[in-house]
Amino acid sequence: MSNTLPSLWKQLAPGQKISVTPTRDGVPLSATFLRGTRPGKRVLLTAGIHGCEYCSIQAAIELAAQWRPEEICGSLAIVPIANPSGFAERLPAVVAEDGKNLNRVFPGKADGSPAERLAHILTELQDMADFYIDMHGGDLHESMHPFVYIPGVAAEAVTEAARAAARTLDVEERVLSSATTGAYNAAALRGVPSLLIERGGNGRWSREEVEAYKRDIRSLLRHLGLLEAGDATPPADRQREIRDPVYLEAEQHGCWYPTVTAGAHVRAGDLLGELRDAFGSPLRPYHAERNGRVLYFTVSLAVKAGTPLVAYG
Ligand SMILES: [Zn+2]
């Protein structure tokens, strides 16, 4: 029996649950596979593509440990720490071995750099799935208001399947993404409906946020038919779709003094924060170009030219 993750998922018997950490091309990667005795969809769940987004990682670890095959219709693959070296080294955004952002190199390459090889393995799993859920959150240096991304660059039916699933989540904002190289975007481009959830941040995790994350994943799996509907009522559809968020970036290196909070409503002209130099002298203020709600912002004092300060829409 081959022990690559895709072949393990393929060979899973009805009623079986396995947790493994195989190594391929020097990359150890943990995964849990569950297959119910009743038929249903195949769903892939990943967390930790960014290794310091702890709420998503902890929620995935707990869900993988808790679920039993008897409660599942269909089959589930859970990769709780998709970027193991970034997690171990506490590196925001990137894979430790090559410094690449794993979420910018999909679909990856079988003979590429470590990040590209990881992306390639995850791509093989995506291609076996009927739906792909990617769990993220604010990184080490980001404060975030929970929201969901759905793929905007994909066949219309794929985007619509993602939108219908996203509506079951307990988040108020849904962003239609125009990106193509993110894990979920690349999957959607190949015809696999997908979404990315953002919850938690600041390099921390709390019981409350992990439970909220788990509720969202359970809602999704009920929607997809993997879990029984039970008596849980889905949240009222109060989601707003954002099609053109503003991703404000720093124009130069400096010290960053934000004046917003995650989830705050801003109006055109409002001060979002100020960049100052090493002597405390103002370099430049940043104002909102238009009305919107703050999705996330950078909390670290240090910012680098070309990196995000505030996202709103
Ligand atoms: Zn992330």
PDB file of C-alpha atoms and ligand atoms in Angstrom:
ATOM      1  CA  MET A   1       0.000   0.000   0.000  1.00  0.00           C
ATOM      2  CA  SER A   2       1.416   3.328  -1.048  1.00  0.00           C
ATOM      3  CA  ASN A   3       1.649   5.857   1.750  1.00  0.00           C
ATOM      4  CA  THR A   4       1.328   9.137  -0.099  1.00  0.00           C
ATOM      5  CA  LEU A   5      -1.574  11.224   1.170  1.00  0.00           C
ATOM      6  CA  PRO A   6      -3.630  11.028  -2.062  1.00  0.00           C
ATOM      7  CA  SER A   7      -3.271   7.243  -2.256  1.00  0.00           C
ATOM      8  CA  LEU A   8      -4.160   6.838   1.437  1.00  0.00           C
ATOM      9  CA  TRP A   9      -7.347   8.844   0.898  1.00  0.00           C
ATOM     10  CA  LYS A  10      -8.169   6.848  -2.234  1.00  0.00           C
ATOM     11  CA  GLN A  11      -7.715   3.499  -0.478  1.00  0.00           C
ATOM     12  CA  LEU A  12      -9.739   4.403   2.626  1.00  0.00           C
ATOM     13  CA  ALA A  13     -12.413   1.779   3.417  1.00  0.00           C
ATOM     14  CA  PRO A  14     -15.959   2.607   4.557  1.00  0.00           C
ATOM     15  CA  GLY A  15     -16.052   3.192   8.345  1.00  0.00           C
ATOM     16  CA  GLN A  16     -12.287   3.802   8.501  1.00  0.00           C
ATOM     17  CA  LYS A  17     -10.382   6.656  10.170  1.00  0.00           C
ATOM     18  CA  ILE A  18      -6.599   7.022   9.936  1.00  0.00           C
ATOM     19  CA  SER A  19      -4.158   9.670  11.128  1.00  0.00           C
ATOM     20  CA  VAL A  20      -0.734   9.619   9.481  1.00  0.00           C
ATOM     21  CA  THR A  21       2.420  11.678   8.941  1.00  0.00           C
ATOM     22  CA  PRO A  22       4.072  10.344   5.775  1.00  0.00           C
ATOM     23  CA  THR A  23       7.203  11.922   4.319  1.00  0.00           C
ATOM     24  CA  ARG A  24       7.513  12.532   0.601  1.00  0.00           C
ATOM     25  CA  ASP A  25      10.430  14.404  -0.948  1.00  0.00           C
ATOM     26  CA  GLY A  26      11.605  15.130   2.587  1.00  0.00           C
ATOM     27  CA  VAL A  27       8.313  16.814   3.521  1.00  0.00           C
ATOM     28  CA  PRO A  28       6.556  15.325   6.570  1.00  0.00           C
ATOM     29  CA  LEU A  29       2.880  16.221   6.463  1.00  0.00           C
ATOM     30  CA  SER A  30       0.192  15.110   8.933  1.00  0.00           C
ATOM     31  CA  ALA A  31      -3.324  14.284   7.824  1.00  0.00           C
ATOM     32  CA  THR A  32      -6.445  12.571   9.134  1.00  0.00           C
ATOM     33  CA  PHE A  33      -8.795  10.732   6.764  1.00  0.00           C
ATOM     34  CA  LEU A  34     -12.333   9.661   7.642  1.00  0.00           C
ATOM     35  CA  ARG A  35     -14.797   7.763   5.549  1.00  0.00           C
ATOM     36  CA  GLY A  36     -18.373   7.206   6.622  1.00  0.00           C
ATOM     37  CA  THR A  37     -20.326   4.047   5.941  1.00  0.00           C
ATOM     38  CA  ARG A  38     -22.908   6.086   4.033  1.00  0.00           C
ATOM     39  CA  PRO A  39     -22.115   7.624   0.633  1.00  0.00           C
ATOM     40  CA  GLY A  40     -21.593  11.337   0.178  1.00  0.00           C
ATOM     41  CA  LYS A  41     -19.203  14.025  -1.014  1.00  0.00           C
ATOM     42  CA  ARG A  42     -15.445  14.101  -0.569  1.00  0.00           C
ATOM     43  CA  VAL A  43     -14.283  17.213   1.252  1.00  0.00           C
ATOM     44  CA  LEU A  44     -10.737  18.467   1.842  1.00  0.00           C
ATOM     45  CA  LEU A  45     -10.031  20.726   4.808  1.00  0.00           C
ATOM     46  CA  THR A  46      -6.650  22.424   5.234  1.00  0.00           C
ATOM     47  CA  ALA A  47      -5.328  24.782   7.917  1.00  0.00           C
ATOM     48  CA  GLY A  48      -1.905  26.253   8.571  1.00  0.00           C
ATOM     49  CA  ILE A  49      -0.924  27.108   4.996  1.00  0.00           C
ATOM     50  CA  HIS A  50       0.228  30.152   6.941  1.00  0.00           C
ATOM     51  CA  GLY A  51       1.880  28.596   9.998  1.00  0.00           C
ATOM     52  CA  CYS A  52       1.000  31.223  12.637  1.00  0.00           C
ATOM     53  CA  GLU A  53      -2.786  31.363  12.070  1.00  0.00           C
ATOM     54  CA  TYR A  54      -3.454  29.448  15.238  1.00  0.00           C
ATOM     55  CA  CYS A  55      -7.268  29.544  15.598  1.00  0.00           C
ATOM     56  CA  SER A  56      -7.669  27.714  12.296  1.00  0.00           C
ATOM     57  CA  ILE A  57      -4.938  25.183  13.121  1.00  0.00           C
ATOM     58  CA  GLN A  58      -6.327  24.410  16.588  1.00  0.00           C
ATOM     59  CA  ALA A  59      -9.898  24.105  15.249  1.00  0.00           C
ATOM     60  CA  ALA A  60      -8.710  21.652  12.549  1.00  0.00           C
ATOM     61  CA  ILE A  61      -6.738  19.584  15.101  1.00  0.00           C
ATOM     62  CA  GLU A  62      -9.784  19.339  17.393  1.00  0.00           C
ATOM     63  CA  LEU A  63     -12.254  18.506  14.618  1.00  0.00           C
ATOM     64  CA  ALA A  64      -9.964  15.784  13.226  1.00  0.00           C
ATOM     65  CA  ALA A  65      -9.628  14.253  16.700  1.00  0.00           C
ATOM     66  CA  GLN A  66     -13.375  14.472  17.492  1.00  0.00           C
ATOM     67  CA  TRP A  67     -15.114  13.215  14.362  1.00  0.00           C
ATOM     68  CA  ARG A  68     -15.976   9.524  14.051  1.00  0.00           C
ATOM     69  CA  PRO A  69     -16.651   7.802  10.713  1.00  0.00           C
ATOM     70  CA  GLU A  70     -20.193   6.908  11.876  1.00  0.00           C
ATOM     71  CA  GLU A  71     -21.190  10.591  11.882  1.00  0.00           C
ATOM     72  CA  ILE A  72     -19.961  11.210   8.337  1.00  0.00           C
ATOM     73  CA  CYS A  73     -21.696  10.690   4.989  1.00  0.00           C
ATOM     74  CA  GLY A  74     -18.963  10.583   2.356  1.00  0.00           C
ATOM     75  CA  SER A  75     -15.362  11.222   3.213  1.00  0.00           C
ATOM     76  CA  LEU A  76     -13.117  13.883   4.715  1.00  0.00           C
ATOM     77  CA  ALA A  77      -9.409  14.666   4.533  1.00  0.00           C
ATOM     78  CA  ILE A  78      -8.021  17.091   7.125  1.00  0.00           C
ATOM     79  CA  VAL A  79      -4.515  18.582   6.906  1.00  0.00           C
ATOM     80  CA  PRO A  80      -4.229  20.662  10.097  1.00  0.00           C
ATOM     81  CA  ILE A  81      -0.710  22.085   9.610  1.00  0.00           C
ATOM     82  CA  ALA A  82      -0.183  22.392   5.869  1.00  0.00           C
ATOM     83  CA  ASN A  83       3.064  24.356   6.291  1.00  0.00           C
ATOM     84  CA  PRO A  84       4.911  22.360   8.988  1.00  0.00           C
ATOM     85  CA  SER A  85       8.219  24.300   8.856  1.00  0.00           C
ATOM     86  CA  GLY A  86       6.535  27.717   9.022  1.00  0.00           C
ATOM     87  CA  PHE A  87       4.549  26.476  12.019  1.00  0.00           C
ATOM     88  CA  ALA A  88       7.619  25.066  13.813  1.00  0.00           C
ATOM     89  CA  GLU A  89       9.716  28.177  13.182  1.00  0.00           C
ATOM     90  CA  ARG A  90       6.811  30.552  14.027  1.00  0.00           C
ATOM     91  CA  LEU A  91       7.304  32.267  10.683  1.00  0.00           C
ATOM     92  CA  PRO A  92       4.451  34.443   9.452  1.00  0.00           C
ATOM     93  CA  ALA A  93       3.276  33.871   5.865  1.00  0.00           C
ATOM     94  CA  VAL A  94       6.143  31.760   4.477  1.00  0.00           C
ATOM     95  CA  VAL A  95       7.612  28.245   4.275  1.00  0.00           C
ATOM     96  CA  ALA A  96      10.872  28.135   6.268  1.00  0.00           C
ATOM     97  CA  GLU A  97      12.990  26.203   3.733  1.00  0.00           C
ATOM     98  CA  ASP A  98      12.550  28.567   0.782  1.00  0.00           C
ATOM     99  CA  GLY A  99      10.959  31.745   2.173  1.00  0.00           C
ATOM    100  CA  LYS A 100       8.019  31.419  -0.234  1.00  0.00           C
ATOM    101  CA  ASN A 101       4.393  32.169   0.609  1.00  0.00           C
ATOM    102  CA  LEU A 102       2.716  28.780   0.135  1.00  0.00           C
ATOM    103  CA  ASN A 103      -0.533  30.512  -0.766  1.00  0.00           C
ATOM    104  CA  ARG A 104       1.115  32.172  -3.798  1.00  0.00           C
ATOM    105  CA  VAL A 105       2.620  29.094  -5.472  1.00  0.00           C
ATOM    106  CA  PHE A 106      -0.404  26.925  -6.291  1.00  0.00           C
ATOM    107  CA  PRO A 107      -0.753  24.543  -8.095  1.00  0.00           C
ATOM    108  CA  GLY A 108       2.934  23.951  -7.254  1.00  0.00           C
ATOM    109  CA  LYS A 109       5.409  21.535  -8.875  1.00  0.00           C
ATOM    110  CA  ALA A 110       6.401  17.932  -8.122  1.00  0.00           C
ATOM    111  CA  ASP A 111      10.106  18.822  -8.571  1.00  0.00           C
ATOM    112  CA  GLY A 112       9.961  22.442  -7.368  1.00  0.00           C
ATOM    113  CA  SER A 113      11.141  24.185  -4.193  1.00  0.00           C
ATOM    114  CA  PRO A 114       9.836  22.937  -0.813  1.00  0.00           C
ATOM    115  CA  ALA A 115       6.809  25.314  -0.929  1.00  0.00           C
ATOM    116  CA  GLU A 116       6.047  24.284  -4.517  1.00  0.00           C
ATOM    117  CA  ARG A 117       6.287  20.579  -3.613  1.00  0.00           C
ATOM    118  CA  LEU A 118       3.914  21.098  -0.686  1.00  0.00           C
ATOM    119  CA  ALA A 119       1.485  22.926  -2.973  1.00  0.00           C
ATOM    120  CA  HIS A 120       1.706  20.047  -5.433  1.00  0.00           C
ATOM    121  CA  ILE A 121       0.736  17.478  -2.755  1.00  0.00           C
ATOM    122  CA  LEU A 122      -2.199  19.647  -1.636  1.00  0.00           C
ATOM    123  CA  THR A 123      -3.250  20.093  -5.276  1.00  0.00           C
ATOM    124  CA  GLU A 124      -3.453  16.316  -5.711  1.00  0.00           C
ATOM    125  CA  LEU A 125      -5.759  16.175  -2.676  1.00  0.00           C
ATOM    126  CA  GLN A 126      -7.860  19.081  -3.999  1.00  0.00           C
ATOM    127  CA  ASP A 127      -8.357  17.262  -7.288  1.00  0.00           C
ATOM    128  CA  MET A 128      -9.853  14.289  -5.432  1.00  0.00           C
ATOM    129  CA  ALA A 129     -12.323  16.528  -3.567  1.00  0.00           C
ATOM    130  CA  ASP A 130     -15.858  17.689  -4.404  1.00  0.00           C
ATOM    131  CA  PHE A 131     -15.330  20.740  -2.179  1.00  0.00           C
ATOM    132  CA  TYR A 132     -12.242  22.373  -0.639  1.00  0.00           C
ATOM    133  CA  ILE A 133     -12.215  24.434   2.577  1.00  0.00           C
ATOM    134  CA  ASP A 134      -9.059  26.417   3.430  1.00  0.00           C
ATOM    135  CA  MET A 135      -8.863  27.698   7.006  1.00  0.00           C
ATOM    136  CA  HIS A 136      -6.892  30.879   7.654  1.00  0.00           C
ATOM    137  CA  GLY A 137      -6.941  33.831  10.031  1.00  0.00           C
ATOM    138  CA  GLY A 138      -4.972  36.967  10.816  1.00  0.00           C
ATOM    139  CA  ASP A 139      -1.256  36.225  10.802  1.00  0.00           C
ATOM    140  CA  LEU A 140       1.195  36.924  13.666  1.00  0.00           C
ATOM    141  CA  HIS A 141       1.083  40.644  12.884  1.00  0.00           C
ATOM    142  CA  GLU A 142      -2.578  41.000  11.843  1.00  0.00           C
ATOM    143  CA  SER A 143      -5.809  41.749  13.668  1.00  0.00           C
ATOM    144  CA  MET A 144      -8.853  40.458  11.814  1.00  0.00           C
ATOM    145  CA  HIS A 145     -12.626  40.725  11.654  1.00  0.00           C
ATOM    146  CA  PRO A 146     -13.959  37.276  10.637  1.00  0.00           C
ATOM    147  CA  PHE A 147     -14.941  36.973   6.967  1.00  0.00           C
ATOM    148  CA  VAL A 148     -14.887  34.520   4.061  1.00  0.00           C
ATOM    149  CA  TYR A 149     -13.322  34.644   0.595  1.00  0.00           C
ATOM    150  CA  ILE A 150     -14.950  32.955  -2.384  1.00  0.00           C
ATOM    151  CA  PRO A 151     -13.258  32.504  -5.776  1.00  0.00           C
ATOM    152  CA  GLY A 152     -14.289  35.100  -8.362  1.00  0.00           C
ATOM    153  CA  VAL A 153     -12.091  33.783 -11.168  1.00  0.00           C
ATOM    154  CA  ALA A 154     -13.695  30.394 -11.907  1.00  0.00           C
ATOM    155  CA  ALA A 155     -16.599  28.878 -13.833  1.00  0.00           C
ATOM    156  CA  GLU A 156     -19.868  30.497 -12.756  1.00  0.00           C
ATOM    157  CA  ALA A 157     -21.245  27.247 -11.290  1.00  0.00           C
ATOM    158  CA  VAL A 158     -18.089  26.861  -9.166  1.00  0.00           C
ATOM    159  CA  THR A 159     -18.379  30.408  -7.779  1.00  0.00           C
ATOM    160  CA  GLU A 160     -22.098  29.889  -7.136  1.00  0.00           C
ATOM    161  CA  ALA A 161     -21.466  26.619  -5.230  1.00  0.00           C
ATOM    162  CA  ALA A 162     -18.852  28.437  -3.119  1.00  0.00           C
ATOM    163  CA  ARG A 163     -21.217  31.374  -2.516  1.00  0.00           C
ATOM    164  CA  ALA A 164     -24.057  29.086  -1.383  1.00  0.00           C
ATOM    165  CA  ALA A 165     -21.691  27.335   1.049  1.00  0.00           C
ATOM    166  CA  ALA A 166     -20.233  30.633   2.322  1.00  0.00           C
ATOM    167  CA  ARG A 167     -23.721  31.868   3.186  1.00  0.00           C
ATOM    168  CA  THR A 168     -23.990  29.192   5.897  1.00  0.00           C
ATOM    169  CA  LEU A 169     -21.075  30.733   7.819  1.00  0.00           C
ATOM    170  CA  ASP A 170     -21.546  33.007  10.797  1.00  0.00           C
ATOM    171  CA  VAL A 171     -19.631  35.911   9.234  1.00  0.00           C
ATOM    172  CA  GLU A 172     -20.988  39.214   8.009  1.00  0.00           C
ATOM    173  CA  GLU A 173     -18.694  39.826   5.041  1.00  0.00           C
ATOM    174  CA  ARG A 174     -17.990  37.684   1.984  1.00  0.00           C
ATOM    175  CA  VAL A 175     -15.228  38.819  -0.377  1.00  0.00           C
ATOM    176  CA  LEU A 176     -15.292  37.812  -4.043  1.00  0.00           C
ATOM    177  CA  SER A 177     -11.599  37.299  -4.815  1.00  0.00           C
ATOM    178  CA  SER A 178      -9.878  37.958  -8.133  1.00  0.00           C
ATOM    179  CA  ALA A 179      -6.691  36.062  -7.142  1.00  0.00           C
ATOM    180  CA  THR A 180      -5.592  32.925  -9.039  1.00  0.00           C
ATOM    181  CA  THR A 181      -2.573  31.400  -7.245  1.00  0.00           C
ATOM    182  CA  GLY A 182      -4.022  30.931  -3.759  1.00  0.00           C
ATOM    183  CA  ALA A 183      -4.770  27.352  -2.735  1.00  0.00           C
ATOM    184  CA  TYR A 184      -8.556  27.761  -2.968  1.00  0.00           C
ATOM    185  CA  ASN A 185      -8.422  29.963  -6.092  1.00  0.00           C
ATOM    186  CA  ALA A 186      -6.291  27.423  -7.965  1.00  0.00           C
ATOM    187  CA  ALA A 187      -8.661  24.621  -6.942  1.00  0.00           C
ATOM    188  CA  ALA A 188     -11.661  26.636  -8.161  1.00  0.00           C
ATOM    189  CA  LEU A 189      -9.944  27.320 -11.491  1.00  0.00           C
ATOM    190  CA  ARG A 190      -9.651  23.555 -11.960  1.00  0.00           C
ATOM    191  CA  GLY A 191     -13.369  23.153 -11.202  1.00  0.00           C
ATOM    192  CA  VAL A 192     -13.336  22.320  -7.461  1.00  0.00           C
ATOM    193  CA  PRO A 193     -15.657  24.672  -5.515  1.00  0.00           C
ATOM    194  CA  SER A 194     -13.726  26.177  -2.621  1.00  0.00           C
ATOM    195  CA  LEU A 195     -13.587  28.937  -0.045  1.00  0.00           C
ATOM    196  CA  LEU A 196     -11.203  30.459   2.467  1.00  0.00           C
ATOM    197  CA  ILE A 197     -12.284  31.391   5.991  1.00  0.00           C
ATOM    198  CA  GLU A 198     -10.510  34.125   7.974  1.00  0.00           C
ATOM    199  CA  ARG A 199     -10.969  34.066  11.756  1.00  0.00           C
ATOM    200  CA  GLY A 200      -8.649  34.949  14.670  1.00  0.00           C
ATOM    201  CA  GLY A 201      -5.267  36.693  14.541  1.00  0.00           C
ATOM    202  CA  ASN A 202      -2.428  38.400  16.419  1.00  0.00           C
ATOM    203  CA  GLY A 203      -0.535  35.114  16.852  1.00  0.00           C
ATOM    204  CA  ARG A 204      -3.057  34.001  19.493  1.00  0.00           C
ATOM    205  CA  TRP A 205      -5.965  31.595  19.832  1.00  0.00           C
ATOM    206  CA  SER A 206      -8.784  31.457  22.361  1.00  0.00           C
ATOM    207  CA  ARG A 207     -11.373  28.832  23.269  1.00  0.00           C
ATOM    208  CA  GLU A 208     -14.137  31.171  22.089  1.00  0.00           C
ATOM    209  CA  GLU A 209     -12.608  31.721  18.632  1.00  0.00           C
ATOM    210  CA  VAL A 210     -11.781  28.037  18.134  1.00  0.00           C
ATOM    211  CA  GLU A 211     -15.372  27.083  19.037  1.00  0.00           C
ATOM    212  CA  ALA A 212     -16.706  29.713  16.593  1.00  0.00           C
ATOM    213  CA  TYR A 213     -14.417  28.283  13.921  1.00  0.00           C
ATOM    214  CA  LYS A 214     -15.630  24.741  14.601  1.00  0.00           C
ATOM    215  CA  ARG A 215     -19.276  25.873  14.415  1.00  0.00           C
ATOM    216  CA  ASP A 216     -18.570  27.366  10.996  1.00  0.00           C
ATOM    217  CA  ILE A 217     -16.925  24.176   9.703  1.00  0.00           C
ATOM    218  CA  ARG A 218     -19.822  22.065  11.024  1.00  0.00           C
ATOM    219  CA  SER A 219     -22.298  24.392   9.254  1.00  0.00           C
ATOM    220  CA  LEU A 220     -20.385  23.928   6.021  1.00  0.00           C
ATOM    221  CA  LEU A 221     -20.325  20.149   6.363  1.00  0.00           C
ATOM    222  CA  ARG A 222     -24.074  20.100   7.070  1.00  0.00           C
ATOM    223  CA  HIS A 223     -24.610  22.203   3.960  1.00  0.00           C
ATOM    224  CA  LEU A 224     -22.451  19.791   1.928  1.00  0.00           C
ATOM    225  CA  GLY A 225     -24.331  16.787   3.324  1.00  0.00           C
ATOM    226  CA  LEU A 226     -21.399  15.255   5.244  1.00  0.00           C
ATOM    227  CA  LEU A 227     -23.009  15.842   8.656  1.00  0.00           C
ATOM    228  CA  GLU A 228     -26.670  15.342   9.548  1.00  0.00           C
ATOM    229  CA  ALA A 229     -28.644  18.564   9.582  1.00  0.00           C
ATOM    230  CA  GLY A 230     -29.706  17.929  13.213  1.00  0.00           C
ATOM    231  CA  ASP A 231     -31.578  20.722  14.916  1.00  0.00           C
ATOM    232  CA  ALA A 232     -28.960  23.408  14.295  1.00  0.00           C
ATOM    233  CA  THR A 233     -30.408  26.429  12.565  1.00  0.00           C
ATOM    234  CA  PRO A 234     -28.175  28.114  10.024  1.00  0.00           C
ATOM    235  CA  PRO A 235     -27.424  31.788  10.689  1.00  0.00           C
ATOM    236  CA  ALA A 236     -29.754  34.290   9.026  1.00  0.00           C
ATOM    237  CA  ASP A 237     -28.358  35.415   5.674  1.00  0.00           C
ATOM    238  CA  ARG A 238     -26.992  38.799   6.618  1.00  0.00           C
ATOM    239  CA  GLN A 239     -23.819  38.539   4.537  1.00  0.00           C
ATOM    240  CA  ARG A 240     -22.654  41.408   2.390  1.00  0.00           C
ATOM    241  CA  GLU A 241     -20.584  40.566  -0.706  1.00  0.00           C
ATOM    242  CA  ILE A 242     -17.552  42.781  -1.223  1.00  0.00           C
ATOM    243  CA  ARG A 243     -16.284  42.832  -4.807  1.00  0.00           C
ATOM    244  CA  ASP A 244     -13.583  45.477  -4.692  1.00  0.00           C
ATOM    245  CA  PRO A 245     -11.862  45.607  -1.286  1.00  0.00           C
ATOM    246  CA  VAL A 246      -9.068  48.148  -0.783  1.00  0.00           C
ATOM    247  CA  TYR A 247      -5.735  46.572   0.165  1.00  0.00           C
ATOM    248  CA  LEU A 248      -3.758  49.546   1.431  1.00  0.00           C
ATOM    249  CA  GLU A 249       0.016  48.971   1.387  1.00  0.00           C
ATOM    250  CA  ALA A 250       2.947  50.866   2.925  1.00  0.00           C
ATOM    251  CA  GLU A 251       4.921  52.896   0.405  1.00  0.00           C
ATOM    252  CA  GLN A 252       8.089  52.824   2.488  1.00  0.00           C
ATOM    253  CA  HIS A 253       9.622  51.152   5.544  1.00  0.00           C
ATOM    254  CA  GLY A 254       8.714  52.673   8.887  1.00  0.00           C
ATOM    255  CA  CYS A 255       6.939  52.502  12.223  1.00  0.00           C
ATOM    256  CA  TRP A 256       3.166  52.027  11.932  1.00  0.00           C
ATOM    257  CA  TYR A 257       0.547  53.638  14.198  1.00  0.00           C
ATOM    258  CA  PRO A 258      -2.918  52.366  13.205  1.00  0.00           C
ATOM    259  CA  THR A 259      -5.997  54.298  14.326  1.00  0.00           C
ATOM    260  CA  VAL A 260      -8.577  51.649  13.361  1.00  0.00           C
ATOM    261  CA  THR A 261      -9.840  48.389  14.833  1.00  0.00           C
ATOM    262  CA  ALA A 262     -10.860  45.216  12.983  1.00  0.00           C
ATOM    263  CA  GLY A 263     -14.544  45.390  12.061  1.00  0.00           C
ATOM    264  CA  ALA A 264     -14.683  49.191  12.401  1.00  0.00           C
ATOM    265  CA  HIS A 265     -16.782  51.085   9.850  1.00  0.00           C
ATOM    266  CA  VAL A 266     -14.748  53.821   8.173  1.00  0.00           C
ATOM    267  CA  ARG A 267     -15.848  56.707   6.014  1.00  0.00           C
ATOM    268  CA  ALA A 268     -14.002  58.239   3.068  1.00  0.00           C
ATOM    269  CA  GLY A 269     -11.374  60.616   4.438  1.00  0.00           C
ATOM    270  CA  ASP A 270     -11.087  58.949   7.883  1.00  0.00           C
ATOM    271  CA  LEU A 271      -7.554  58.536   9.215  1.00  0.00           C
ATOM    272  CA  LEU A 272      -6.550  54.833   9.134  1.00  0.00           C
ATOM    273  CA  GLY A 273      -3.088  55.260  10.627  1.00  0.00           C
ATOM    274  CA  GLU A 274       0.238  57.014  10.323  1.00  0.00           C
ATOM    275  CA  LEU A 275       3.734  55.959   9.324  1.00  0.00           C
ATOM    276  CA  ARG A 276       6.603  57.538  11.272  1.00  0.00           C
ATOM    277  CA  ASP A 277      10.372  57.287  11.063  1.00  0.00           C
ATOM    278  CA  ALA A 278      12.837  56.002  13.677  1.00  0.00           C
ATOM    279  CA  PHE A 279      12.854  59.450  15.330  1.00  0.00           C
ATOM    280  CA  GLY A 280       9.065  59.561  15.726  1.00  0.00           C
ATOM    281  CA  SER A 281       8.648  62.154  12.944  1.00  0.00           C
ATOM    282  CA  PRO A 282       5.577  61.678  10.714  1.00  0.00           C
ATOM    283  CA  LEU A 283       6.340  60.208   7.271  1.00  0.00           C
ATOM    284  CA  ARG A 284       2.773  60.175   6.026  1.00  0.00           C
ATOM    285  CA  PRO A 285      -0.828  59.675   7.148  1.00  0.00           C
ATOM    286  CA  TYR A 286      -3.122  57.130   5.440  1.00  0.00           C
ATOM    287  CA  HIS A 287      -6.779  58.018   4.907  1.00  0.00           C
ATOM    288  CA  ALA A 288      -9.700  55.884   3.700  1.00  0.00           C
ATOM    289  CA  GLU A 289     -10.441  56.403  -0.008  1.00  0.00           C
ATOM    290  CA  ARG A 290     -14.046  55.396   0.502  1.00  0.00           C
ATOM    291  CA  ASN A 291     -16.566  54.023   2.976  1.00  0.00           C
ATOM    292  CA  GLY A 292     -16.182  50.438   4.155  1.00  0.00           C
ATOM    293  CA  ARG A 293     -15.509  48.069   6.991  1.00  0.00           C
ATOM    294  CA  VAL A 294     -12.026  47.132   8.215  1.00  0.00           C
ATOM    295  CA  LEU A 295     -11.435  43.437   7.429  1.00  0.00           C
ATOM    296  CA  TYR A 296      -7.909  43.326   8.859  1.00  0.00           C
ATOM    297  CA  PHE A 297      -5.006  45.580   9.677  1.00  0.00           C
ATOM    298  CA  THR A 298      -1.347  45.251  10.624  1.00  0.00           C
ATOM    299  CA  VAL A 299      -0.659  45.519  14.351  1.00  0.00           C
ATOM    300  CA  SER A 300       3.145  45.259  14.297  1.00  0.00           C
ATOM    301  CA  LEU A 301       5.138  48.443  14.860  1.00  0.00           C
ATOM    302  CA  ALA A 302       7.425  47.435  11.996  1.00  0.00           C
ATOM    303  CA  VAL A 303       6.181  47.672   8.420  1.00  0.00           C
ATOM    304  CA  LYS A 304       8.042  47.168   5.171  1.00  0.00           C
ATOM    305  CA  ALA A 305       7.437  48.903   1.844  1.00  0.00           C
ATOM    306  CA  GLY A 306       4.901  46.995  -0.245  1.00  0.00           C
ATOM    307  CA  THR A 307       3.302  45.128   2.681  1.00  0.00           C
ATOM    308  CA  PRO A 308      -0.336  45.495   3.820  1.00  0.00           C
ATOM    309  CA  LEU A 309      -1.417  48.116   6.339  1.00  0.00           C
ATOM    310  CA  VAL A 310      -5.222  47.919   6.239  1.00  0.00           C
ATOM    311  CA  ALA A 311      -7.765  45.995   4.148  1.00  0.00           C
ATOM    312  CA  TYR A 312     -11.311  47.330   4.039  1.00  0.00           C
ATOM    313  CA  GLY A 313     -14.325  47.143   1.828  1.00  0.00           C
TER     314      GLY A 313
HETATM  315 ZN    ZN B   1      -3.476  33.033   5.895  1.00  0.00          ZN
END
